[in-house]
Amino acid sequence: MMSVKGGKRSAVLENGDKVETGMPGIDDSALASAIANGEDLGPFIRAAFESGKPESLVHQLRNFVKKKEVEIEDLCKAHYEEFIHAVDELRYVLVDADELKGGLADENFKLQEVGNSFLAKLDALIEAHGTKENLALAIDSLRICTSVVDLCLKINEDIMADSYYPALKSLDILERDYLPRIPAKAFRLLLEKQIPISRNHIERKVSAEFNEWLVQVRSKAREVGQLSIEQASTARQREEELRGRQRQAEEQSRSGSREGVYMLEMDDLDDDDSLLKFDLTPVYRAFHINTCLSLEDQFKEYYYKNRQLQLNSDLQASSAQSFLDIYQTYFAQVAGFFIVEDRVLRSAGGLITNARVDSLWETAISRMNVVIEDQFSRIQTARHMLEVKDYVSLMCVTLRRYGFQVGPLLDVLDTMRDKYHELLLNDCRKQVSDVLANDKYEQMVMRKEYEYQINVLMFNLQTSDVMPAFPYVAPFSATVPDCCRVVKTFVENSVSFLSYGGHMDFYDLVKKYIDKLIINVLNEALLKLIENPTLGVSHAMQIAENMTVLERACSYFSEHAAKLCGIPMRLVEGPLGTLSARAVLRQSQAVAHEQMLTLVKSKVDEFMSLTANINWTPDETPHSGNEYLNDVTIYLLTLAETAQEILPLDALDKVLRGVLTHVSDCIVGTLLSQEVTKFNILAMTGIDADLKVLESFADERFQLSGLDKIAGALSLRTCLSEARQLVNLFLAANPELFLNPVIREKQYNALDFRKVLVVAQKYRDLPERFMGGRPKHPQKKKSFDALCRRLREQTAENPKRAEIVERRWFSSGPYTIATGAVGGSIGGEEQVCRQALGAEATLENSVTHLSCEGRALHGIVLSTVPHSRTYIPLIFASRFNSLGYSQVELRETSHEEVQ
């Protein structure tokens, strides 16, 4: 390194001269050291120029040279001899060098000659290497172009073979890897222009295929929808079969049978989607190609818009055709549409989202709801409505498997159930009318077992588990099994409509509609038939018995509905499973019995009209009874035999008691009538003989018909009590005993003292000429005159309106009757009420201080059975009228009002 110091330095030569040795700032020793070491003198030169005195550096260098020359001279002086010797040797060497130089020149000449040939060859080699490089470059260019051409050919082949994805990948490779390396500019420009054209061509072809798929998928969707709904229908049938076998197994288990209890075979109920074949390749390809072309979002939007347009078109019901002709195609098309969309959603990798599918489904739901409501409002047949509903429910089952919410559709179907059942009731009304119009109202005769099975066992109408002997005469007519079939079909159709809907437990709804059918259709038709003025007695009996059997069939209807609804039998065996229609049919039976009694009484009145031919003042006792009795007896015998064959015991009891009571009333009424102005003891003896015949008939029928087996049943003879007690009174030796309350209550409790007064005033003794000797029939006129006088006195003493000191409430089944009696005696009214209500009537309650007018009975009927307001008062009014009460006030009221 150079060191810089201030001031000048001087050097003393050997000769003593003093020489300035350097420039200010440069150390001579440093410079000398740098020169000796062969270092770069640049820094010294730069310092000299920077100081502006380069000549000082030159001077300093000269001084250094002089110094070295002095050193050389000193060295030479010290080695002079060696130097001379070296020079001599150098001369010798110089000679050798000249020889060597000559040799080298020769060798150089030779080498030049050889080198020239080598240089020529080297130039040729260099030229060859250049040619080689050019050829290699050309070969590489050709290879690249060949690869590009091959790739272009492959792209064309892929496009021709519709292999668009490989073609696009090849185009990407061509553009990314080959295009920058193509040496031919024209070729490169051509390819740069052709690549976008090829991509556009692929995009157009893919779009064309996708558009063609959009056209084809509509017809394919319809086939897919139809096939899916058929699968759902098949699965439903298998499910119903399994349920049927399960119910059968449960019934066998409950009945104690071990056979077949564990025989259920659970088939595979999974639907086979492999049959739903439709090609989504154009969709996948179009979506993938558009994704590769960076057109993913545009294609998604294009797909959604087109499918939305197709759905709107599918949801438009054609007005050119009847909906009943196209509803299957309509709903199958919609089902197929969403099955396709579900497949696209699950397999197309994001082509359509859940939100968009849900939006399409909501649109379809709202439009289908409008179509269903509109079309159902136009359908006027239950069968067509059921067919449409079943198909819609199958579509709902199908689409529910794919995750679509079908609740709104099922809710719309549920709103149509009332209209459907109204149409179904109208159909049943026509069927019931036809059944009743075509029936001959004769007992069915079944000659073979299968007839018994389809008419009796099918509806659980048998009264015994033992198979009867054939031919079997059923107590009912053809109306019963035919109406049971109508109700059974109604139940099945009702369950079919209500099942697979929005309600899981619809048994109560089915019961409601069954009650509506039986009450509003079947019961009203039977009542209308009963009210037919041309109805015969035998027909009335048969209709009454048919009602009894139909009432019993209500258990089968409720059980059949429970089976179809999947309700265990143990849940419907109690009161919850009882149909309300059963009580209504029971009331209708009472109406039928009353009408039957009315007809019977009308017929009896025809025979009893012959009492006008009775000679009430005969000269001798009739030997064979009166003329009318033979006709009445024959009719009663025929009536009893017919009723015994058709009617059950309770109905038979009511009929026989009613007709015998009516005969008794007619006899008493005849004596009370103005046509009979007087009678004698012989006429009364004839009536006594008539009553004996009637009582004999009553006793005989009471035993032969099995009425004596009814618990608490009174003899039929009691129905003739009023006539018998009246005759006994006039045949008695001392009629004044009637005034004795104890004797009257014991022997004459059925007699009204006003009636006794009227009849007693008509009594006449026999003329004296017929008495002869000791009279067989003593004179009683004075006794009856005294009796009449006492009775008139009692009538004058008692006011017409008297206070009832006690009123009692009698109940039988759904009915309650309030009645009372004058003067604290209620025995007569109690008997009347028990006769009106039946022997099973029970005392419910009693109140006091109510009033009635004379002997008129005021009753209140309370009913707990619906749909009965039109005829319940009529029932009991006719009953009390038949029991001799001319003033009967019957009205419906509530328990609160009565209390």
PDB file of C-alpha atoms in Angstrom, residues 128-380:
ATOM      1  CA  ALA A 128     -19.771 -29.757 -42.438  1.00  0.00           C
ATOM      2  CA  HIS A 129     -20.603 -28.948 -38.838  1.00  0.00           C
ATOM      3  CA  GLY A 130     -22.667 -25.989 -39.967  1.00  0.00           C
ATOM      4  CA  THR A 131     -24.492 -28.131 -42.479  1.00  0.00           C
ATOM      5  CA  LYS A 132     -25.077 -30.686 -39.783  1.00  0.00           C
ATOM      6  CA  GLU A 133     -26.491 -28.091 -37.425  1.00  0.00           C
ATOM      7  CA  ASN A 134     -28.756 -26.781 -40.148  1.00  0.00           C
ATOM      8  CA  LEU A 135     -29.923 -30.269 -40.933  1.00  0.00           C
ATOM      9  CA  ALA A 136     -30.574 -31.000 -37.245  1.00  0.00           C
ATOM     10  CA  LEU A 137     -32.516 -27.791 -36.950  1.00  0.00           C
ATOM     11  CA  ALA A 138     -34.486 -28.685 -40.034  1.00  0.00           C
ATOM     12  CA  ILE A 139     -35.104 -32.170 -38.696  1.00  0.00           C
ATOM     13  CA  ASP A 140     -36.291 -30.737 -35.367  1.00  0.00           C
ATOM     14  CA  SER A 141     -38.569 -28.341 -37.185  1.00  0.00           C
ATOM     15  CA  LEU A 142     -39.963 -31.133 -39.314  1.00  0.00           C
ATOM     16  CA  ARG A 143     -40.407 -33.285 -36.239  1.00  0.00           C
ATOM     17  CA  ILE A 144     -42.310 -30.513 -34.487  1.00  0.00           C
ATOM     18  CA  CYS A 145     -44.406 -29.861 -37.560  1.00  0.00           C
ATOM     19  CA  THR A 146     -45.032 -33.567 -37.951  1.00  0.00           C
ATOM     20  CA  SER A 147     -46.156 -33.813 -34.319  1.00  0.00           C
ATOM     21  CA  VAL A 148     -48.362 -30.770 -34.785  1.00  0.00           C
ATOM     22  CA  VAL A 149     -49.874 -32.242 -37.923  1.00  0.00           C
ATOM     23  CA  ASP A 150     -50.400 -35.563 -36.173  1.00  0.00           C
ATOM     24  CA  LEU A 151     -52.010 -33.755 -33.246  1.00  0.00           C
ATOM     25  CA  CYS A 152     -54.209 -31.810 -35.640  1.00  0.00           C
ATOM     26  CA  LEU A 153     -55.238 -35.047 -37.313  1.00  0.00           C
ATOM     27  CA  LYS A 154     -56.027 -36.553 -33.919  1.00  0.00           C
ATOM     28  CA  ILE A 155     -58.065 -33.483 -33.014  1.00  0.00           C
ATOM     29  CA  ASN A 156     -60.023 -33.793 -36.241  1.00  0.00           C
ATOM     30  CA  GLU A 157     -60.583 -37.508 -35.647  1.00  0.00           C
ATOM     31  CA  ASP A 158     -61.773 -36.859 -32.080  1.00  0.00           C
ATOM     32  CA  ILE A 159     -64.142 -34.187 -33.279  1.00  0.00           C
ATOM     33  CA  MET A 160     -65.487 -36.493 -35.988  1.00  0.00           C
ATOM     34  CA  ALA A 161     -65.865 -39.265 -33.384  1.00  0.00           C
ATOM     35  CA  ASP A 162     -67.611 -36.862 -30.973  1.00  0.00           C
ATOM     36  CA  SER A 163     -64.740 -37.261 -28.519  1.00  0.00           C
ATOM     37  CA  TYR A 164     -64.820 -33.632 -27.604  1.00  0.00           C
ATOM     38  CA  TYR A 165     -62.953 -33.737 -24.343  1.00  0.00           C
ATOM     39  CA  PRO A 166     -59.821 -35.418 -25.858  1.00  0.00           C
ATOM     40  CA  ALA A 167     -60.063 -32.943 -28.719  1.00  0.00           C
ATOM     41  CA  LEU A 168     -60.108 -30.024 -26.295  1.00  0.00           C
ATOM     42  CA  LYS A 169     -57.208 -31.472 -24.320  1.00  0.00           C
ATOM     43  CA  SER A 170     -55.272 -31.869 -27.574  1.00  0.00           C
ATOM     44  CA  LEU A 171     -56.061 -28.294 -28.532  1.00  0.00           C
ATOM     45  CA  ASP A 172     -54.774 -27.158 -25.140  1.00  0.00           C
ATOM     46  CA  ILE A 173     -51.567 -29.177 -25.631  1.00  0.00           C
ATOM     47  CA  LEU A 174     -51.171 -27.814 -29.144  1.00  0.00           C
ATOM     48  CA  GLU A 175     -51.638 -24.271 -27.957  1.00  0.00           C
ATOM     49  CA  ARG A 176     -49.515 -24.558 -24.826  1.00  0.00           C
ATOM     50  CA  ASP A 177     -46.672 -26.917 -25.827  1.00  0.00           C
ATOM     51  CA  TYR A 178     -46.339 -26.880 -29.605  1.00  0.00           C
ATOM     52  CA  LEU A 179     -47.474 -23.507 -30.847  1.00  0.00           C
ATOM     53  CA  PRO A 180     -44.562 -21.496 -29.336  1.00  0.00           C
ATOM     54  CA  ARG A 181     -42.049 -23.992 -30.797  1.00  0.00           C
ATOM     55  CA  ILE A 182     -43.320 -24.010 -34.389  1.00  0.00           C
ATOM     56  CA  PRO A 183     -40.511 -22.384 -36.466  1.00  0.00           C
ATOM     57  CA  ALA A 184     -42.710 -21.721 -39.477  1.00  0.00           C
ATOM     58  CA  LYS A 185     -44.418 -18.445 -38.844  1.00  0.00           C
ATOM     59  CA  ALA A 186     -47.110 -18.931 -41.493  1.00  0.00           C
ATOM     60  CA  PHE A 187     -47.940 -22.341 -40.107  1.00  0.00           C
ATOM     61  CA  ARG A 188     -48.006 -20.919 -36.587  1.00  0.00           C
ATOM     62  CA  LEU A 189     -50.324 -18.087 -37.604  1.00  0.00           C
ATOM     63  CA  LEU A 190     -52.606 -20.575 -39.350  1.00  0.00           C
ATOM     64  CA  LEU A 191     -52.867 -22.675 -36.212  1.00  0.00           C
ATOM     65  CA  GLU A 192     -53.420 -19.642 -33.999  1.00  0.00           C
ATOM     66  CA  LYS A 193     -56.383 -18.788 -36.180  1.00  0.00           C
ATOM     67  CA  GLN A 194     -57.738 -22.356 -36.395  1.00  0.00           C
ATOM     68  CA  ILE A 195     -57.640 -23.312 -32.700  1.00  0.00           C
ATOM     69  CA  PRO A 196     -60.495 -20.933 -31.615  1.00  0.00           C
ATOM     70  CA  ILE A 197     -62.496 -22.046 -34.642  1.00  0.00           C
ATOM     71  CA  SER A 198     -62.132 -25.664 -33.576  1.00  0.00           C
ATOM     72  CA  ARG A 199     -63.185 -24.846 -30.040  1.00  0.00           C
ATOM     73  CA  ASN A 200     -66.243 -22.969 -31.275  1.00  0.00           C
ATOM     74  CA  HIS A 201     -67.092 -25.907 -33.501  1.00  0.00           C
ATOM     75  CA  ILE A 202     -66.906 -28.288 -30.531  1.00  0.00           C
ATOM     76  CA  GLU A 203     -69.019 -25.943 -28.436  1.00  0.00           C
ATOM     77  CA  ARG A 204     -71.670 -25.766 -31.174  1.00  0.00           C
ATOM     78  CA  LYS A 205     -71.771 -29.530 -31.632  1.00  0.00           C
ATOM     79  CA  VAL A 206     -72.071 -30.115 -27.867  1.00  0.00           C
ATOM     80  CA  SER A 207     -74.837 -27.519 -27.663  1.00  0.00           C
ATOM     81  CA  ALA A 208     -76.629 -29.186 -30.553  1.00  0.00           C
ATOM     82  CA  GLU A 209     -76.448 -32.569 -28.808  1.00  0.00           C
ATOM     83  CA  PHE A 210     -77.672 -31.034 -25.549  1.00  0.00           C
ATOM     84  CA  ASN A 211     -80.578 -29.318 -27.305  1.00  0.00           C
ATOM     85  CA  GLU A 212     -81.496 -32.609 -28.914  1.00  0.00           C
ATOM     86  CA  TRP A 213     -81.395 -34.219 -25.464  1.00  0.00           C
ATOM     87  CA  LEU A 214     -83.721 -31.504 -24.154  1.00  0.00           C
ATOM     88  CA  VAL A 215     -86.216 -32.491 -26.835  1.00  0.00           C
ATOM     89  CA  GLN A 216     -85.877 -36.230 -26.240  1.00  0.00           C
ATOM     90  CA  VAL A 217     -85.879 -36.073 -22.455  1.00  0.00           C
ATOM     91  CA  ARG A 218     -89.514 -34.910 -22.355  1.00  0.00           C
ATOM     92  CA  SER A 219     -90.803 -38.109 -23.902  1.00  0.00           C
ATOM     93  CA  LYS A 220     -88.288 -40.143 -21.924  1.00  0.00           C
ATOM     94  CA  ALA A 221     -89.327 -38.411 -18.697  1.00  0.00           C
ATOM     95  CA  ARG A 222     -92.925 -39.449 -19.322  1.00  0.00           C
ATOM     96  CA  GLU A 223     -91.841 -43.092 -19.679  1.00  0.00           C
ATOM     97  CA  VAL A 224     -89.672 -42.820 -16.562  1.00  0.00           C
ATOM     98  CA  GLY A 225     -92.553 -41.286 -14.601  1.00  0.00           C
ATOM     99  CA  GLN A 226     -95.001 -43.968 -15.718  1.00  0.00           C
ATOM    100  CA  LEU A 227     -92.549 -46.753 -14.885  1.00  0.00           C
ATOM    101  CA  SER A 228     -91.776 -45.233 -11.466  1.00  0.00           C
ATOM    102  CA  ILE A 229     -95.468 -44.879 -10.622  1.00  0.00           C
ATOM    103  CA  GLU A 230     -96.054 -48.478 -11.732  1.00  0.00           C
ATOM    104  CA  GLN A 231     -93.266 -49.555  -9.390  1.00  0.00           C
ATOM    105  CA  ALA A 232     -94.896 -47.575  -6.578  1.00  0.00           C
ATOM    106  CA  SER A 233     -98.234 -49.238  -7.347  1.00  0.00           C
ATOM    107  CA  THR A 234     -96.628 -52.685  -7.293  1.00  0.00           C
ATOM    108  CA  ALA A 235     -94.879 -51.888  -4.016  1.00  0.00           C
ATOM    109  CA  ARG A 236     -98.194 -50.689  -2.552  1.00  0.00           C
ATOM    110  CA  GLN A 237     -99.885 -53.943  -3.580  1.00  0.00           C
ATOM    111  CA  ARG A 238     -97.096 -55.951  -1.956  1.00  0.00           C
ATOM    112  CA  GLU A 239     -97.406 -53.843   1.167  1.00  0.00           C
ATOM    113  CA  GLU A 240    -101.172 -54.387   1.311  1.00  0.00           C
ATOM    114  CA  GLU A 241    -100.668 -58.124   0.847  1.00  0.00           C
ATOM    115  CA  LEU A 242     -98.177 -58.170   3.698  1.00  0.00           C
ATOM    116  CA  ARG A 243    -100.580 -56.212   5.876  1.00  0.00           C
ATOM    117  CA  GLY A 244    -103.336 -58.654   5.035  1.00  0.00           C
ATOM    118  CA  ARG A 245    -101.146 -61.589   5.999  1.00  0.00           C
ATOM    119  CA  GLN A 246    -100.092 -59.804   9.154  1.00  0.00           C
ATOM    120  CA  ARG A 247    -103.731 -59.155  10.117  1.00  0.00           C
ATOM    121  CA  GLN A 248    -104.503 -62.794   9.416  1.00  0.00           C
ATOM    122  CA  ALA A 249    -101.626 -63.842  11.634  1.00  0.00           C
ATOM    123  CA  GLU A 250    -102.821 -61.518  14.400  1.00  0.00           C
ATOM    124  CA  GLU A 251    -106.340 -62.899  14.177  1.00  0.00           C
ATOM    125  CA  GLN A 252    -105.019 -66.451  14.340  1.00  0.00           C
ATOM    126  CA  SER A 253    -102.887 -65.510  17.315  1.00  0.00           C
ATOM    127  CA  ARG A 254    -105.845 -63.898  19.087  1.00  0.00           C
ATOM    128  CA  SER A 255    -108.048 -66.877  18.336  1.00  0.00           C
ATOM    129  CA  GLY A 256    -105.478 -69.222  19.842  1.00  0.00           C
ATOM    130  CA  SER A 257    -104.521 -70.967  16.617  1.00  0.00           C
ATOM    131  CA  ARG A 258    -100.788 -71.673  16.294  1.00  0.00           C
ATOM    132  CA  GLU A 259    -100.899 -72.577  12.621  1.00  0.00           C
ATOM    133  CA  GLY A 260     -99.514 -69.933  10.328  1.00  0.00           C
ATOM    134  CA  VAL A 261     -98.865 -67.393  13.052  1.00  0.00           C
ATOM    135  CA  TYR A 262     -95.221 -67.040  12.032  1.00  0.00           C
ATOM    136  CA  MET A 263     -95.656 -67.547   8.315  1.00  0.00           C
ATOM    137  CA  LEU A 264     -95.129 -63.942   7.179  1.00  0.00           C
ATOM    138  CA  GLU A 265     -92.549 -63.640   4.425  1.00  0.00           C
ATOM    139  CA  MET A 266     -90.942 -60.232   4.276  1.00  0.00           C
ATOM    140  CA  ASP A 267     -90.166 -59.706   0.612  1.00  0.00           C
ATOM    141  CA  ASP A 268     -87.660 -57.138  -0.483  1.00  0.00           C
ATOM    142  CA  LEU A 269     -89.724 -54.028  -0.900  1.00  0.00           C
ATOM    143  CA  ASP A 270     -86.890 -51.862  -2.206  1.00  0.00           C
ATOM    144  CA  ASP A 271     -87.734 -50.382  -5.552  1.00  0.00           C
ATOM    145  CA  ASP A 272     -85.471 -51.301  -8.433  1.00  0.00           C
ATOM    146  CA  ASP A 273     -84.031 -48.092  -9.874  1.00  0.00           C
ATOM    147  CA  SER A 274     -82.081 -50.061 -12.447  1.00  0.00           C
ATOM    148  CA  LEU A 275     -85.210 -50.169 -14.577  1.00  0.00           C
ATOM    149  CA  LEU A 276     -85.264 -46.364 -14.731  1.00  0.00           C
ATOM    150  CA  LYS A 277     -82.796 -46.051 -17.584  1.00  0.00           C
ATOM    151  CA  PHE A 278     -82.283 -42.712 -19.256  1.00  0.00           C
ATOM    152  CA  ASP A 279     -79.131 -41.297 -20.836  1.00  0.00           C
ATOM    153  CA  LEU A 280     -77.588 -38.213 -19.278  1.00  0.00           C
ATOM    154  CA  THR A 281     -74.375 -38.457 -21.300  1.00  0.00           C
ATOM    155  CA  PRO A 282     -75.193 -35.392 -23.437  1.00  0.00           C
ATOM    156  CA  VAL A 283     -75.744 -33.397 -20.240  1.00  0.00           C
ATOM    157  CA  TYR A 284     -72.531 -34.572 -18.631  1.00  0.00           C
ATOM    158  CA  ARG A 285     -70.597 -33.965 -21.860  1.00  0.00           C
ATOM    159  CA  ALA A 286     -72.087 -30.535 -22.475  1.00  0.00           C
ATOM    160  CA  PHE A 287     -71.453 -29.456 -18.894  1.00  0.00           C
ATOM    161  CA  HIS A 288     -67.901 -30.819 -18.896  1.00  0.00           C
ATOM    162  CA  ILE A 289     -67.047 -29.328 -22.278  1.00  0.00           C
ATOM    163  CA  ASN A 290     -68.459 -25.948 -21.300  1.00  0.00           C
ATOM    164  CA  THR A 291     -66.491 -26.159 -18.063  1.00  0.00           C
ATOM    165  CA  CYS A 292     -63.341 -26.835 -20.082  1.00  0.00           C
ATOM    166  CA  LEU A 293     -64.204 -23.868 -22.273  1.00  0.00           C
ATOM    167  CA  SER A 294     -64.642 -21.685 -19.143  1.00  0.00           C
ATOM    168  CA  LEU A 295     -68.369 -21.376 -19.936  1.00  0.00           C
ATOM    169  CA  GLU A 296     -69.568 -23.201 -16.823  1.00  0.00           C
ATOM    170  CA  ASP A 297     -71.797 -20.439 -15.406  1.00  0.00           C
ATOM    171  CA  GLN A 298     -73.354 -19.653 -18.790  1.00  0.00           C
ATOM    172  CA  PHE A 299     -74.205 -23.304 -19.368  1.00  0.00           C
ATOM    173  CA  LYS A 300     -75.716 -23.669 -15.867  1.00  0.00           C
ATOM    174  CA  GLU A 301     -77.977 -20.729 -16.559  1.00  0.00           C
ATOM    175  CA  TYR A 302     -78.847 -22.045 -20.013  1.00  0.00           C
ATOM    176  CA  TYR A 303     -79.739 -25.485 -18.576  1.00  0.00           C
ATOM    177  CA  TYR A 304     -81.899 -24.038 -15.790  1.00  0.00           C
ATOM    178  CA  LYS A 305     -83.810 -21.676 -18.075  1.00  0.00           C
ATOM    179  CA  ASN A 306     -84.592 -24.411 -20.602  1.00  0.00           C
ATOM    180  CA  ARG A 307     -85.678 -26.906 -17.954  1.00  0.00           C
ATOM    181  CA  GLN A 308     -87.822 -24.229 -16.347  1.00  0.00           C
ATOM    182  CA  LEU A 309     -89.526 -23.588 -19.688  1.00  0.00           C
ATOM    183  CA  GLN A 310     -90.091 -27.313 -20.153  1.00  0.00           C
ATOM    184  CA  LEU A 311     -91.606 -27.624 -16.684  1.00  0.00           C
ATOM    185  CA  ASN A 312     -93.983 -24.726 -17.322  1.00  0.00           C
ATOM    186  CA  SER A 313     -95.028 -26.414 -20.539  1.00  0.00           C
ATOM    187  CA  ASP A 314     -95.519 -29.763 -18.769  1.00  0.00           C
ATOM    188  CA  LEU A 315     -97.650 -28.148 -16.055  1.00  0.00           C
ATOM    189  CA  GLN A 316    -100.163 -26.745 -18.521  1.00  0.00           C
ATOM    190  CA  ALA A 317    -103.109 -29.137 -18.703  1.00  0.00           C
ATOM    191  CA  SER A 318    -104.420 -29.427 -22.231  1.00  0.00           C
ATOM    192  CA  SER A 319    -107.878 -27.976 -22.701  1.00  0.00           C
ATOM    193  CA  ALA A 320    -108.358 -29.852 -25.979  1.00  0.00           C
ATOM    194  CA  GLN A 321    -108.759 -33.187 -24.174  1.00  0.00           C
ATOM    195  CA  SER A 322    -110.655 -34.327 -21.143  1.00  0.00           C
ATOM    196  CA  PHE A 323    -108.532 -34.327 -18.014  1.00  0.00           C
ATOM    197  CA  LEU A 324    -109.666 -37.876 -17.301  1.00  0.00           C
ATOM    198  CA  ASP A 325    -108.012 -38.926 -20.560  1.00  0.00           C
ATOM    199  CA  ILE A 326    -104.681 -37.234 -19.899  1.00  0.00           C
ATOM    200  CA  TYR A 327    -104.245 -37.128 -16.113  1.00  0.00           C
ATOM    201  CA  GLN A 328    -101.943 -40.158 -16.055  1.00  0.00           C
ATOM    202  CA  THR A 329     -99.746 -38.686 -18.771  1.00  0.00           C
ATOM    203  CA  TYR A 330     -99.827 -35.303 -17.042  1.00  0.00           C
ATOM    204  CA  PHE A 331     -98.680 -36.509 -13.628  1.00  0.00           C
ATOM    205  CA  ALA A 332     -96.258 -39.081 -15.085  1.00  0.00           C
ATOM    206  CA  GLN A 333     -94.621 -36.277 -17.082  1.00  0.00           C
ATOM    207  CA  VAL A 334     -94.157 -34.180 -13.942  1.00  0.00           C
ATOM    208  CA  ALA A 335     -92.867 -37.151 -11.942  1.00  0.00           C
ATOM    209  CA  GLY A 336     -90.418 -38.066 -14.705  1.00  0.00           C
ATOM    210  CA  PHE A 337     -89.203 -34.465 -14.914  1.00  0.00           C
ATOM    211  CA  PHE A 338     -88.213 -34.389 -11.242  1.00  0.00           C
ATOM    212  CA  ILE A 339     -86.743 -37.894 -11.284  1.00  0.00           C
ATOM    213  CA  VAL A 340     -84.460 -36.714 -14.096  1.00  0.00           C
ATOM    214  CA  GLU A 341     -83.640 -33.547 -12.166  1.00  0.00           C
ATOM    215  CA  ASP A 342     -82.820 -35.564  -9.065  1.00  0.00           C
ATOM    216  CA  ARG A 343     -80.430 -37.736 -11.094  1.00  0.00           C
ATOM    217  CA  VAL A 344     -78.813 -34.634 -12.607  1.00  0.00           C
ATOM    218  CA  LEU A 345     -78.511 -33.065  -9.163  1.00  0.00           C
ATOM    219  CA  ARG A 346     -76.806 -36.116  -7.693  1.00  0.00           C
ATOM    220  CA  SER A 347     -74.522 -37.026 -10.598  1.00  0.00           C
ATOM    221  CA  ALA A 348     -73.786 -33.957 -12.752  1.00  0.00           C
ATOM    222  CA  GLY A 349     -71.274 -32.404 -10.389  1.00  0.00           C
ATOM    223  CA  GLY A 350     -72.926 -29.090  -9.615  1.00  0.00           C
ATOM    224  CA  LEU A 351     -74.803 -28.425 -12.842  1.00  0.00           C
ATOM    225  CA  ILE A 352     -77.903 -27.574 -10.804  1.00  0.00           C
ATOM    226  CA  THR A 353     -78.211 -26.774  -7.115  1.00  0.00           C
ATOM    227  CA  ASN A 354     -80.634 -27.961  -4.452  1.00  0.00           C
ATOM    228  CA  ALA A 355     -82.065 -24.465  -4.223  1.00  0.00           C
ATOM    229  CA  ARG A 356     -82.945 -24.400  -7.908  1.00  0.00           C
ATOM    230  CA  VAL A 357     -84.487 -27.864  -7.810  1.00  0.00           C
ATOM    231  CA  ASP A 358     -86.546 -26.789  -4.787  1.00  0.00           C
ATOM    232  CA  SER A 359     -87.631 -23.690  -6.686  1.00  0.00           C
ATOM    233  CA  LEU A 360     -88.780 -25.826  -9.614  1.00  0.00           C
ATOM    234  CA  TRP A 361     -90.629 -28.147  -7.217  1.00  0.00           C
ATOM    235  CA  GLU A 362     -92.393 -25.267  -5.488  1.00  0.00           C
ATOM    236  CA  THR A 363     -93.531 -23.995  -8.876  1.00  0.00           C
ATOM    237  CA  ALA A 364     -94.792 -27.456  -9.786  1.00  0.00           C
ATOM    238  CA  ILE A 365     -96.573 -27.881  -6.433  1.00  0.00           C
ATOM    239  CA  SER A 366     -98.443 -24.589  -6.727  1.00  0.00           C
ATOM    240  CA  ARG A 367     -99.452 -25.215 -10.338  1.00  0.00           C
ATOM    241  CA  MET A 368    -100.520 -28.825  -9.701  1.00  0.00           C
ATOM    242  CA  ASN A 369    -102.584 -27.746  -6.686  1.00  0.00           C
ATOM    243  CA  VAL A 370    -104.480 -25.315  -8.886  1.00  0.00           C
ATOM    244  CA  VAL A 371    -105.000 -27.960 -11.578  1.00  0.00           C
ATOM    245  CA  ILE A 372    -106.176 -30.586  -9.062  1.00  0.00           C
ATOM    246  CA  GLU A 373    -108.615 -28.226  -7.360  1.00  0.00           C
ATOM    247  CA  ASP A 374    -109.989 -27.064 -10.696  1.00  0.00           C
ATOM    248  CA  GLN A 375    -110.327 -30.513 -12.229  1.00  0.00           C
ATOM    249  CA  PHE A 376    -111.728 -32.119  -9.068  1.00  0.00           C
ATOM    250  CA  SER A 377    -114.386 -29.422  -8.970  1.00  0.00           C
ATOM    251  CA  ARG A 378    -115.478 -30.569 -12.433  1.00  0.00           C
ATOM    252  CA  ILE A 379    -115.444 -34.319 -11.842  1.00  0.00           C
ATOM    253  CA  GLN A 380    -118.931 -35.604 -11.105  1.00  0.00           C
TER     254      GLN A 380
END
